[in-house]
Coordinates of C-alpha atoms in Angstrom, one line a residue:
Chain A
M1 CA 116.8 64.3 31.9
T2 CA 117.4 62.6 28.6
I3 CA 119.2 63.4 25.4
I4 CA 115.8 64.4 23.9
D5 CA 115.5 67.3 26.4
L6 CA 118.8 68.7 25.2
I7 CA 117.7 69.0 21.6
P8 CA 115.9 72.4 21.9
S9 CA 118.8 74.0 23.7
T10 CA 121.3 72.4 21.3
I11 CA 119.4 74.0 18.4
R12 CA 119.3 77.4 20.0
M13 CA 123.0 77.2 20.9
T14 CA 124.0 76.0 17.4
T15 CA 122.1 78.6 15.4
P16 CA 124.3 81.7 16.2
L17 CA 127.4 79.6 15.9
G18 CA 126.3 78.3 12.6
Y19 CA 125.7 81.8 11.1
A20 CA 129.1 83.0 12.4
A21 CA 130.9 79.9 11.1
L22 CA 129.3 80.2 7.7
G23 CA 130.4 83.8 7.6
G24 CA 133.9 82.8 8.7
I25 CA 134.0 80.3 5.9
Y26 CA 133.3 83.0 3.3
S27 CA 135.9 85.3 4.7
E28 CA 138.6 82.7 5.2
R29 CA 138.0 81.0 1.8
S30 CA 138.7 84.4 0.2
G31 CA 142.0 84.5 2.2
V32 CA 141.2 86.9 5.0
I33 CA 141.5 85.7 8.6
N34 CA 138.4 86.8 10.4
I35 CA 138.9 86.8 14.2
A36 CA 136.5 89.7 14.3
L37 CA 133.5 87.3 14.1
E38 CA 133.0 87.8 17.9
G39 CA 132.7 91.6 17.4
L40 CA 130.5 91.3 14.4
M41 CA 128.1 89.0 16.4
L42 CA 128.1 91.4 19.3
I43 CA 127.4 94.5 17.1
G44 CA 124.7 92.5 15.3
A45 CA 123.0 91.6 18.6
Y46 CA 123.3 95.3 19.7
G47 CA 121.9 96.5 16.4
Y48 CA 118.9 94.1 16.6
V49 CA 117.9 95.4 20.0
V50 CA 118.4 99.1 19.2
G51 CA 116.7 98.7 15.8
T52 CA 113.7 96.8 17.1
H53 CA 113.2 99.4 19.8
A54 CA 113.5 102.3 17.4
T55 CA 111.3 100.9 14.6
G56 CA 109.0 98.8 16.7
S57 CA 109.4 95.8 14.5
A58 CA 111.8 92.8 14.6
W59 CA 112.4 93.2 10.9
G60 CA 113.7 96.7 11.5
G61 CA 116.0 95.3 14.2
L62 CA 117.3 92.6 11.9
S63 CA 118.1 95.1 9.2
V64 CA 119.9 97.5 11.6
G65 CA 121.8 94.6 13.0
I66 CA 122.9 93.4 9.6
G67 CA 123.7 97.0 8.6
L68 CA 126.0 97.5 11.5
G69 CA 127.6 94.1 10.8
I70 CA 128.3 95.2 7.2
L71 CA 129.8 98.5 8.5
F72 CA 132.1 96.8 10.9
A73 CA 133.1 94.1 8.3
L74 CA 133.9 96.9 5.9
L75 CA 136.2 98.4 8.4
H76 CA 138.0 95.1 8.7
A77 CA 138.0 94.8 4.9
V78 CA 139.4 98.3 4.3
A79 CA 142.2 97.9 6.9
T80 CA 143.2 94.4 5.8
I81 CA 142.6 94.3 2.1
T82 CA 143.2 97.9 1.0
F83 CA 145.8 98.9 3.6
H84 CA 147.3 95.3 4.1
A85 CA 147.1 95.7 7.9
E86 CA 147.8 92.6 9.9
Q87 CA 144.6 90.6 9.9
I88 CA 144.6 89.2 13.4
V89 CA 145.5 92.5 14.9
T90 CA 142.7 94.3 13.0
G91 CA 140.3 91.5 14.0
V92 CA 141.1 91.8 17.7
A93 CA 140.7 95.6 17.4
I94 CA 137.3 95.2 15.8
N95 CA 136.3 93.1 18.8
I96 CA 137.5 95.7 21.2
L97 CA 135.8 98.4 19.2
A98 CA 132.5 96.5 19.3
I99 CA 132.7 96.1 23.1
G100 CA 133.5 99.8 23.4
V101 CA 130.7 101.0 21.1
T102 CA 128.1 98.8 22.7
D103 CA 129.2 99.9 26.1
Y104 CA 129.3 103.6 25.1
L105 CA 125.7 103.5 23.8
T106 CA 124.2 100.8 26.1
P107 CA 120.6 100.4 25.3
A108 CA 118.5 100.7 28.5
Y109 CA 115.4 99.0 27.1
E110 CA 114.1 96.2 29.1
R111 CA 112.6 93.8 26.6
V112 CA 112.3 93.8 22.9
Q113 CA 110.2 91.5 20.8
G114 CA 111.7 88.5 19.2
L115 CA 111.7 87.4 15.6
P116 CA 108.7 85.5 14.2
E117 CA 108.7 81.9 15.2
W118 CA 107.6 78.9 13.3
K119 CA 106.3 75.8 15.1
L120 CA 107.7 72.3 14.7
P121 CA 106.1 69.2 16.0
V122 CA 107.5 67.5 19.1
I123 CA 110.6 69.7 19.4
G124 CA 109.0 73.1 19.8
S125 CA 108.8 76.4 18.0
Y126 CA 111.8 78.4 16.9
S127 CA 112.7 81.7 15.2
F128 CA 112.6 81.4 11.4
L129 CA 116.4 82.0 11.4
V130 CA 116.8 78.5 12.8
Y131 CA 115.2 77.0 9.7
L132 CA 117.3 79.2 7.4
V133 CA 120.6 77.7 8.7
P134 CA 120.4 74.4 6.6
I135 CA 119.2 76.4 3.6
I136 CA 122.1 78.9 3.8
M137 CA 124.4 76.0 4.5
L138 CA 123.4 74.2 1.3
A139 CA 123.3 77.4 -0.7
S140 CA 126.8 78.3 0.5
H141 CA 128.0 74.9 -0.4
V142 CA 126.6 75.1 -3.9
L143 CA 127.9 78.7 -4.3
L144 CA 131.4 78.0 -3.1
F145 CA 132.0 74.6 -4.8
K146 CA 129.7 74.4 -7.8
T147 CA 129.7 77.9 -9.4
P148 CA 132.3 80.0 -11.2
W149 CA 131.9 82.7 -8.5
G150 CA 132.8 80.2 -5.8
L151 CA 135.8 79.1 -7.8
R152 CA 137.0 82.7 -8.0
L153 CA 136.4 83.3 -4.3
R154 CA 138.3 80.2 -3.4
A155 CA 141.1 81.2 -5.9
A156 CA 141.5 84.4 -4.0
G157 CA 142.1 82.4 -0.9
E158 CA 144.4 79.8 -2.5
S159 CA 146.8 82.1 -4.2
T160 CA 147.7 85.8 -4.2
E161 CA 148.4 85.7 -8.0
A162 CA 145.8 83.4 -9.5
L163 CA 143.1 85.9 -10.1
K164 CA 145.6 88.5 -11.4
T165 CA 146.6 86.1 -14.2
L166 CA 142.9 86.1 -15.3
S167 CA 143.0 89.9 -14.9
L168 CA 140.4 89.6 -12.2
S169 CA 140.6 91.6 -8.9
R170 CA 141.5 89.6 -5.9
A171 CA 140.6 92.5 -3.6
K172 CA 137.0 92.5 -5.0
W173 CA 136.4 88.9 -4.0
Q174 CA 138.0 89.4 -0.7
Y175 CA 135.7 92.4 0.0
F176 CA 132.8 90.1 -1.0
G177 CA 134.0 87.4 1.4
V178 CA 134.5 89.7 4.4
I179 CA 131.2 91.5 3.8
M180 CA 129.4 88.1 3.7
S181 CA 131.0 87.3 7.0
G182 CA 129.7 90.5 8.4
I183 CA 126.2 89.8 7.2
L184 CA 126.1 86.2 8.4
A185 CA 127.9 86.8 11.7
S186 CA 125.6 89.7 12.6
I187 CA 122.5 87.6 11.8
G188 CA 123.9 85.2 14.3
G189 CA 124.1 88.0 16.8
C190 CA 120.5 89.1 15.9
F191 CA 119.4 85.6 16.7
L192 CA 121.1 85.7 20.1
A193 CA 119.5 89.0 21.0
S194 CA 116.0 88.0 19.7
D195 CA 116.2 84.7 21.6
V196 CA 116.6 86.3 25.0
H197 CA 114.8 89.6 24.0
Y198 CA 117.5 91.9 25.4
F199 CA 121.1 93.0 24.9
S200 CA 123.7 92.7 27.6
E201 CA 127.4 93.7 27.5
G202 CA 129.6 90.9 26.2
M203 CA 126.6 88.7 25.6
T204 CA 128.4 86.8 22.8
A205 CA 130.7 85.3 25.4
G206 CA 133.3 84.0 23.0
R207 CA 130.9 82.4 20.5
G208 CA 132.7 84.1 17.6
Y209 CA 135.9 82.3 18.5
V210 CA 134.2 79.0 19.0
A211 CA 132.6 79.5 15.6
L212 CA 136.1 80.1 14.1
A213 CA 137.2 76.8 15.7
A214 CA 134.2 75.2 14.0
V215 CA 135.4 76.6 10.7
I216 CA 138.8 74.9 11.2
F217 CA 137.1 71.8 12.5
G218 CA 134.9 71.7 9.3
N219 CA 137.9 72.1 7.1
W220 CA 136.6 75.4 5.7
R221 CA 133.5 73.6 4.2
P222 CA 130.0 74.7 5.0
L223 CA 128.6 71.2 5.7
Y224 CA 131.3 70.0 8.0
G225 CA 131.5 73.5 9.6
I226 CA 127.8 73.2 10.6
A227 CA 128.5 69.7 11.9
G228 CA 131.3 71.3 14.1
C229 CA 128.8 73.9 15.3
L230 CA 126.4 71.2 16.3
L231 CA 129.1 69.6 18.3
F232 CA 130.0 72.8 20.1
G233 CA 126.3 73.7 20.4
F234 CA 125.6 70.4 22.1
A235 CA 128.5 71.0 24.5
S236 CA 127.2 74.4 25.4
S237 CA 123.7 73.1 25.9
L238 CA 125.0 70.9 28.7
E239 CA 125.7 74.1 30.5
L240 CA 122.0 74.8 30.7
A241 CA 121.0 71.3 31.4
D242 CA 122.1 71.2 35.1
L243 CA 123.3 67.6 34.9
W244 CA 124.4 65.6 37.9
N245 CA 124.9 68.7 40.1
I246 CA 128.1 69.6 38.3
P247 CA 128.9 73.3 39.1
D248 CA 127.9 75.4 36.2
Q249 CA 131.4 76.9 35.9
V250 CA 132.7 73.5 35.0
L251 CA 130.0 73.0 32.4
K252 CA 130.8 76.4 31.1
I253 CA 134.3 75.5 30.2
I254 CA 133.4 72.3 28.3
P255 CA 132.9 74.0 24.9
H256 CA 136.2 75.9 25.4
V257 CA 138.2 72.8 26.4
L258 CA 136.5 70.9 23.5
T259 CA 137.6 73.7 21.1
M260 CA 141.2 73.4 22.2
I261 CA 141.2 69.6 21.9
V262 CA 139.6 69.7 18.5
L263 CA 142.0 72.3 17.2
A264 CA 145.0 70.3 18.5
G265 CA 143.7 67.1 17.0
L266 CA 142.7 68.5 13.7
V267 CA 144.9 71.3 12.6
G268 CA 147.5 69.0 11.1
R269 CA 144.9 67.1 9.1
S270 CA 142.7 70.0 8.0
R271 CA 144.1 72.2 5.2
P272 CA 143.5 75.9 5.4
P273 CA 143.3 78.0 2.2
A274 CA 146.9 78.3 1.0
A275 CA 147.0 82.1 0.8
L276 CA 145.0 82.6 4.1
G277 CA 146.3 85.8 5.7
K278 CA 148.7 86.5 2.8
M279 CA 148.8 89.7 0.8
E280 CA 150.8 90.2 -2.4
S281 CA 153.8 92.3 -1.7
Chain B
M1 CA 183.8 127.9 26.5
N2 CA 183.9 124.2 27.4
I3 CA 180.3 124.4 28.7
R4 CA 179.1 126.0 25.5
I5 CA 180.5 123.2 23.4
T6 CA 179.0 120.6 25.7
L7 CA 175.6 122.4 25.6
N8 CA 175.8 122.6 21.8
K9 CA 176.6 118.9 21.5
L10 CA 173.7 118.1 23.9
L11 CA 171.3 120.2 21.8
I12 CA 172.4 118.6 18.6
Y13 CA 172.1 115.2 20.2
T14 CA 168.6 115.8 21.4
F15 CA 167.7 117.3 18.0
V16 CA 169.0 114.3 16.1
Q17 CA 167.4 111.8 18.5
S18 CA 164.0 113.5 18.5
R19 CA 164.1 113.6 14.7
K20 CA 164.9 109.9 14.6
L21 CA 162.1 109.3 17.1
L22 CA 159.7 111.3 15.0
K23 CA 160.7 109.5 11.8
N24 CA 160.3 106.1 13.3
C25 CA 157.2 106.8 15.4
Y26 CA 155.1 109.1 13.3
P27 CA 152.4 106.4 12.8
Q28 CA 152.1 106.1 16.6
L29 CA 152.0 109.9 17.1
L30 CA 149.5 110.2 14.3
A31 CA 147.3 107.5 15.8
I32 CA 147.3 109.2 19.2
C33 CA 146.5 112.6 17.8
G34 CA 143.7 111.0 15.8
F35 CA 142.4 109.3 18.9
F36 CA 142.2 112.6 20.9
L37 CA 140.7 114.4 17.9
L38 CA 138.1 111.7 17.5
C39 CA 137.2 111.9 21.2
G40 CA 136.8 115.7 20.8
L41 CA 134.6 115.1 17.8
V42 CA 132.3 112.7 19.7
L43 CA 132.0 115.3 22.5
I44 CA 131.0 118.0 19.9
L45 CA 128.4 115.5 18.6
R46 CA 127.1 115.1 22.1
G47 CA 126.7 118.8 22.3
Q48 CA 129.5 119.3 24.8
N49 CA 132.6 121.5 24.8
P50 CA 135.6 119.4 23.7
L51 CA 138.0 121.8 25.4
E52 CA 136.4 120.8 28.7
F53 CA 137.3 117.2 27.9
Y54 CA 140.9 118.0 27.3
T55 CA 141.3 120.2 30.4
T56 CA 139.6 117.5 32.5
I57 CA 142.2 115.0 31.2
L58 CA 145.1 117.4 32.1
V59 CA 143.7 118.4 35.5
S60 CA 142.7 114.8 36.4
G61 CA 146.0 113.4 35.4
F62 CA 148.7 116.0 36.2
S63 CA 147.4 118.6 38.6
S64 CA 149.2 117.1 41.7
F65 CA 151.6 114.4 42.8
D66 CA 148.6 112.5 44.1
E67 CA 146.9 112.6 40.7
F68 CA 150.0 111.6 38.8
G69 CA 150.7 108.9 41.3
S70 CA 147.2 107.5 40.5
V71 CA 148.1 107.6 36.8
L72 CA 151.2 105.5 37.5
F73 CA 149.1 103.2 39.6
N74 CA 146.7 102.7 36.7
S75 CA 149.5 102.1 34.3
T76 CA 151.2 99.4 36.4
P77 CA 149.2 96.3 35.3
L78 CA 149.3 97.7 31.7
I79 CA 153.1 97.8 31.7
F80 CA 153.1 94.1 32.6
T81 CA 150.4 93.0 30.0
G82 CA 152.0 95.2 27.4
L83 CA 155.4 93.7 28.0
A84 CA 153.9 90.2 27.8
V85 CA 152.2 90.9 24.5
A86 CA 155.3 92.6 23.1
I87 CA 157.6 89.7 24.0
G88 CA 155.3 87.2 22.4
Y89 CA 155.0 89.5 19.3
Q90 CA 158.8 89.8 18.9
C91 CA 158.7 86.0 18.5
G92 CA 155.8 86.1 16.1
L93 CA 153.3 84.9 18.7
F94 CA 150.1 86.7 19.5
N95 CA 149.3 86.3 23.2
I96 CA 145.7 87.4 23.7
G97 CA 145.6 85.2 26.8
C98 CA 147.0 87.8 29.3
E99 CA 143.6 88.2 30.9
G100 CA 143.5 84.5 31.8
Q101 CA 147.1 84.4 32.8
L102 CA 146.8 87.3 35.2
Y103 CA 143.7 85.7 36.8
V104 CA 145.3 82.4 37.6
A105 CA 148.5 84.1 38.7
A106 CA 146.6 86.4 41.0
F107 CA 144.8 83.5 42.5
A108 CA 148.0 81.6 43.0
A109 CA 149.5 84.6 44.8
T110 CA 146.4 84.9 46.9
L111 CA 146.5 81.3 48.0
V112 CA 150.2 81.5 49.0
G113 CA 149.5 84.8 50.7
I114 CA 146.7 83.4 52.8
Y115 CA 148.1 80.1 53.8
L116 CA 151.8 80.7 54.5
Y117 CA 152.8 82.7 57.6
L118 CA 156.4 83.7 56.8
P119 CA 158.4 86.9 57.3
S120 CA 157.8 89.2 54.4
I121 CA 161.3 88.8 52.9
L122 CA 160.4 85.2 52.1
L123 CA 156.7 85.5 51.6
V124 CA 156.7 88.3 49.0
P125 CA 159.1 86.5 46.6
L126 CA 157.2 83.2 47.2
C127 CA 153.9 84.9 46.3
I128 CA 155.3 86.5 43.2
G129 CA 157.0 83.2 42.2
A130 CA 153.8 81.3 42.6
A131 CA 152.0 83.8 40.5
M132 CA 154.6 83.8 37.8
I133 CA 154.6 80.0 37.7
A134 CA 150.8 79.9 37.4
G135 CA 150.9 82.5 34.6
A136 CA 153.7 80.6 32.9
V137 CA 151.8 77.3 33.0
W138 CA 148.7 79.1 31.6
G139 CA 150.8 80.6 28.8
A140 CA 152.7 77.5 28.1
V141 CA 149.7 75.4 27.3
P142 CA 148.8 77.3 24.1
G143 CA 152.6 77.3 23.3
I144 CA 152.8 73.6 23.6
L145 CA 149.7 73.1 21.5
K146 CA 151.2 75.4 18.8
A147 CA 154.6 73.8 18.9
K148 CA 153.4 70.2 18.9
F149 CA 150.2 70.3 17.0
G150 CA 150.3 73.5 15.0
A151 CA 147.1 74.9 16.6
H152 CA 147.0 78.6 16.3
E153 CA 147.8 80.3 19.6
V154 CA 145.2 83.1 19.2
I155 CA 142.1 80.9 19.6
N156 CA 143.8 78.8 22.3
T157 CA 144.8 81.7 24.4
I158 CA 141.3 83.1 24.1
M159 CA 139.8 79.8 25.2
M160 CA 142.3 79.7 28.1
N161 CA 140.9 83.1 29.1
F162 CA 137.4 81.8 29.4
I163 CA 138.6 78.8 31.3
A164 CA 140.6 80.9 33.7
V165 CA 137.7 83.2 34.4
A166 CA 135.3 80.3 35.0
L167 CA 137.9 78.4 37.1
T168 CA 138.7 81.3 39.4
N169 CA 135.0 82.2 39.6
F170 CA 134.3 78.7 40.8
L171 CA 137.1 78.7 43.3
V172 CA 136.2 82.1 44.7
T173 CA 132.5 81.5 45.0
S174 CA 132.5 77.9 46.2
V175 CA 135.7 77.1 47.9
Y176 CA 137.7 80.1 49.1
Q177 CA 135.1 82.8 49.6
E178 CA 135.5 84.9 52.7
P179 CA 133.0 83.6 55.3
N180 CA 129.8 85.6 55.9
Q181 CA 130.3 87.8 52.9
M182 CA 128.2 88.5 49.9
I183 CA 131.0 89.8 47.7
P184 CA 132.7 87.1 45.7
H185 CA 136.2 87.6 47.1
T186 CA 138.7 85.6 49.3
S187 CA 139.8 86.7 52.7
K188 CA 142.7 89.1 53.0
I189 CA 146.3 87.9 52.4
Y190 CA 148.7 87.9 55.3
E191 CA 150.1 91.3 56.1
N192 CA 153.7 90.2 55.3
A193 CA 152.6 89.5 51.7
M194 CA 151.4 93.0 51.1
L195 CA 153.6 95.3 49.0
S196 CA 154.1 98.7 50.6
R197 CA 152.8 102.0 49.1
L198 CA 155.3 104.3 47.6
G199 CA 153.7 107.1 49.6
S200 CA 155.2 105.7 52.8
Y201 CA 158.7 106.5 51.7
I202 CA 158.5 109.1 49.0
P203 CA 158.0 112.7 50.1
Y204 CA 155.3 114.8 48.3
L205 CA 153.3 111.7 47.6
P206 CA 150.4 111.3 50.1
K207 CA 150.3 108.1 52.1
S208 CA 146.8 107.4 50.9
N209 CA 148.0 107.2 47.2
L210 CA 147.5 103.7 45.8
L211 CA 150.9 103.7 43.9
N212 CA 152.8 100.8 45.4
D213 CA 156.0 98.7 45.0
S214 CA 154.5 96.8 42.0
F215 CA 155.3 99.9 40.0
V216 CA 158.9 99.5 40.9
I217 CA 158.7 95.9 39.9
A218 CA 157.2 97.0 36.6
C219 CA 160.1 99.4 35.9
V220 CA 162.6 96.7 36.7
C221 CA 160.7 94.4 34.4
V222 CA 160.9 96.9 31.5
V223 CA 164.7 97.2 31.9
F224 CA 165.0 93.4 32.3
C225 CA 163.0 92.8 29.1
H226 CA 165.1 95.3 27.1
I227 CA 168.4 93.7 28.2
F228 CA 166.9 90.2 27.7
L229 CA 165.7 90.9 24.2
K230 CA 168.7 92.8 23.0
Y231 CA 171.7 91.5 24.8
T232 CA 171.2 87.8 25.6
R233 CA 171.4 84.7 23.6
W234 CA 167.8 83.8 24.4
G235 CA 166.6 87.2 23.3
Y236 CA 168.4 86.7 20.0
E237 CA 166.9 83.2 19.5
L238 CA 163.4 84.7 20.3
R239 CA 163.7 87.4 17.8
L240 CA 165.2 85.2 15.2
V241 CA 162.3 82.7 15.5
G242 CA 159.9 85.6 15.2
N243 CA 161.5 87.1 12.1
A244 CA 162.9 84.1 10.2
P245 CA 161.9 80.7 11.6
D246 CA 163.7 78.9 8.8
V247 CA 166.9 80.6 9.4
A248 CA 166.6 79.8 13.1
A249 CA 166.0 76.2 12.4
Y250 CA 169.0 76.1 10.0
G251 CA 171.1 77.7 12.7
G252 CA 170.3 74.9 15.1
I253 CA 167.6 76.6 17.1
K254 CA 164.4 74.6 17.7
P255 CA 161.5 76.9 17.0
G256 CA 159.1 74.7 18.8
V257 CA 161.1 74.9 22.1
V258 CA 161.5 78.6 21.7
I259 CA 157.8 79.0 21.1
I260 CA 157.0 77.1 24.3
W261 CA 159.3 79.0 26.6
V262 CA 158.4 82.4 25.1
M263 CA 154.7 81.7 25.7
A264 CA 155.6 80.7 29.3
L265 CA 157.7 83.8 29.8
S266 CA 155.0 86.0 28.4
G267 CA 152.4 84.3 30.7
A268 CA 154.7 84.8 33.7
I269 CA 155.0 88.5 33.0
A270 CA 151.3 88.9 32.4
G271 CA 150.8 87.1 35.7
L272 CA 152.6 90.0 37.4
A273 CA 149.7 92.2 36.5
G274 CA 147.6 90.0 38.8
V275 CA 150.3 90.4 41.5
S276 CA 150.0 94.1 41.3
D277 CA 146.3 94.0 42.0
V278 CA 146.4 91.3 44.7
M279 CA 149.5 92.2 46.6
G280 CA 149.6 95.9 45.9
Y281 CA 146.0 97.1 45.9
R282 CA 143.2 94.9 47.1
Y283 CA 145.2 92.4 49.2
R284 CA 142.7 89.7 48.2
F285 CA 141.3 88.0 45.1
L286 CA 138.1 89.7 43.8
D287 CA 136.1 87.8 41.2
S288 CA 136.7 89.3 37.7
F289 CA 138.8 92.2 39.1
S290 CA 140.6 93.0 35.9
S291 CA 139.1 95.6 33.7
G292 CA 140.3 94.2 30.5
W293 CA 144.0 94.7 31.2
G294 CA 145.0 91.8 29.0
F295 CA 143.2 93.2 26.0
T296 CA 144.5 96.8 26.6
G297 CA 147.9 95.2 26.7
I298 CA 147.6 94.5 23.0
A299 CA 147.0 98.1 22.3
V300 CA 149.8 99.1 24.6
A301 CA 152.3 96.7 22.9
L302 CA 151.3 97.9 19.4
L303 CA 151.5 101.5 20.3
G304 CA 154.9 100.9 22.0
R305 CA 156.2 99.2 18.8
N306 CA 156.8 96.1 20.9
H307 CA 159.8 97.7 22.4
P308 CA 160.0 97.6 26.2
F309 CA 160.6 101.3 26.6
G310 CA 157.9 102.1 24.1
V311 CA 155.6 99.8 26.0
F312 CA 156.3 101.8 29.1
A313 CA 155.4 105.0 27.5
A314 CA 152.3 103.6 25.9
A315 CA 151.2 102.1 29.2
L316 CA 151.5 105.5 30.8
L317 CA 149.2 106.9 28.2
F318 CA 146.6 104.2 28.7
G319 CA 147.0 104.4 32.4
L320 CA 146.2 108.1 32.1
L321 CA 143.1 107.2 30.0
N322 CA 142.0 104.6 32.6
K323 CA 142.5 107.1 35.4
V324 CA 140.7 110.0 33.8
A325 CA 137.9 107.8 32.4
L326 CA 136.3 107.9 35.9
D327 CA 136.5 111.7 36.1
I328 CA 135.2 112.1 32.6
E329 CA 132.3 109.8 33.4
L330 CA 131.5 111.7 36.6
L331 CA 132.1 115.3 35.4
L332 CA 131.1 115.1 31.8
N333 CA 128.8 112.2 31.9
V334 CA 130.6 110.4 29.1
P335 CA 130.6 106.6 29.4
R336 CA 134.0 104.9 29.5
G337 CA 133.1 102.8 26.5
L338 CA 134.2 105.8 24.5
F339 CA 137.8 105.1 25.4
L340 CA 137.4 101.4 24.6
A341 CA 135.9 102.2 21.2
G342 CA 138.6 104.7 20.6
Q343 CA 141.2 102.1 21.5
G344 CA 139.8 99.8 18.9
L345 CA 139.9 102.5 16.2
L346 CA 143.4 103.5 17.3
I347 CA 144.7 100.0 16.8
I348 CA 143.1 99.7 13.4
G349 CA 144.3 103.1 12.3
L350 CA 147.8 102.4 13.6
V351 CA 148.3 99.0 11.9
S352 CA 146.9 100.5 8.7
I353 CA 149.3 103.5 8.8
E354 CA 152.2 101.2 9.6
S355 CA 151.5 98.8 6.7
L356 CA 151.0 101.8 4.4
K357 CA 154.4 103.0 5.5
K358 CA 155.9 99.6 4.8
K359 CA 154.2 99.5 1.4
N360 CA 155.6 102.9 0.3
K361 CA 159.1 101.9 1.2

């Protein structure tokens, strides 16, 4: 077992984290804490399996997954942005809701088809979603930091009043941020489900929270965020590697312990958007 | 004459009190009504009779002492986790780690219960103490990380949940599993560590009813939390740090220290939920025994307005739901996920209504 053997599993572990983390960046940059990433991923995975089964095509599954993700993100957006509900509480509630809905309507299908795969020399073939990660990462970076739209989105997250002075709507940009997080996180969920070809209860297993830690690790920037996801993805891939006869429960906790250490070490140094979680009174 | 005046006073008192309650708690009542209406709506969409759903709930929950005892039995762990979340919340902390805290606590109680052979007057407090310490340690870690490094407790408590589940799973399957058994559970705890069933000394309640002494502990805990929060110096510090950390710091209270001990206390109380399962029901540690009590605790605390008595009432409601979920599943073929989904919507609706109420003030 060498490091090279860990590359494929690292890539497969990083991809769903990467989508969720990019989604989290959009939401948090606009000032809305999004602990609901976990639930958005779960509902995305669920939508993929149900949609693929219903339409007979992986593309149908992807659209249903994204659709459900948008729906759940909208719920979070309406509660937090329009009604000013506490963002962490709503996020946790969305996660509970996602577990409940997927349990209530558990799909009994055995195996659904995966998304189309593209081959890469040496390392193997992966779903096309894997190759989209760096593209979306770069696009997000450009959008957030090089365009006026990105400036406005970030202004929404930095101050409750800034956009108002330009007679722009802060809520509109926050809606955009949260819905983007719904789209991206649910794509991450779709990847998870298409990778294993089935849906199981609680299959996201805390990835949404790990992704959120990657957002903080990456200082709310797409490039560094993906770097954080790679770190966590590598840690999770150890779990599958069966190294040195370490019990798999011990390997399972590595990403979680790593998350806590990273958070403790970095929180003081990384700077969250100034108006994150704040609503004008 | 005298009696009439007293009666009148009593009537007026109850009227005023219930009006006050209604005025303060209408978001809660609204959310609960919405929850039940929504469930009925889902039943209609499934092509079933919603009235059947409501009568099943009433029959399954209240038709006899036995049934109601089971409701109380189901509420017991939720009282503990609800209190744990509520205490944290009053201090501005969001403890989502009850699930992990109750697992490690349950395991600590099991270990003490298996390996110590003592008379029950010593063993029961020892087991409970061990559980509370384990839960406190598990809760204190995110507290320390928050106080020292500023790491948000929400992510850390969730990470601690995963670590606790993996850790206890490892211990149960590879070290302490009962010999010659396929089920991942430990051997039974010593008889002296078991809590007795209430049925053994309360008439009307059958001896087979699972309601046990842990419910009494839960009631004591509710009263303790109320007195602690409202009438002690520490409770005052706790609430002050939660509501105005700057004022607290100016007044000579160290918010960091308060955060650490509040998280420890919250973890210790959550740990009692593990005790109620190990010492009151199963008498052993079963791998992943909790059916999401830690997370339901969040809904319980919110619905109970983070007040100990409110938590008690909300825990009864959710205990009822957990109890009847099985009957609903058996009789009406409705999966229990419906209640979980409803719970999520209930929380979202509740916090939305509450903030609207605040906005309109």
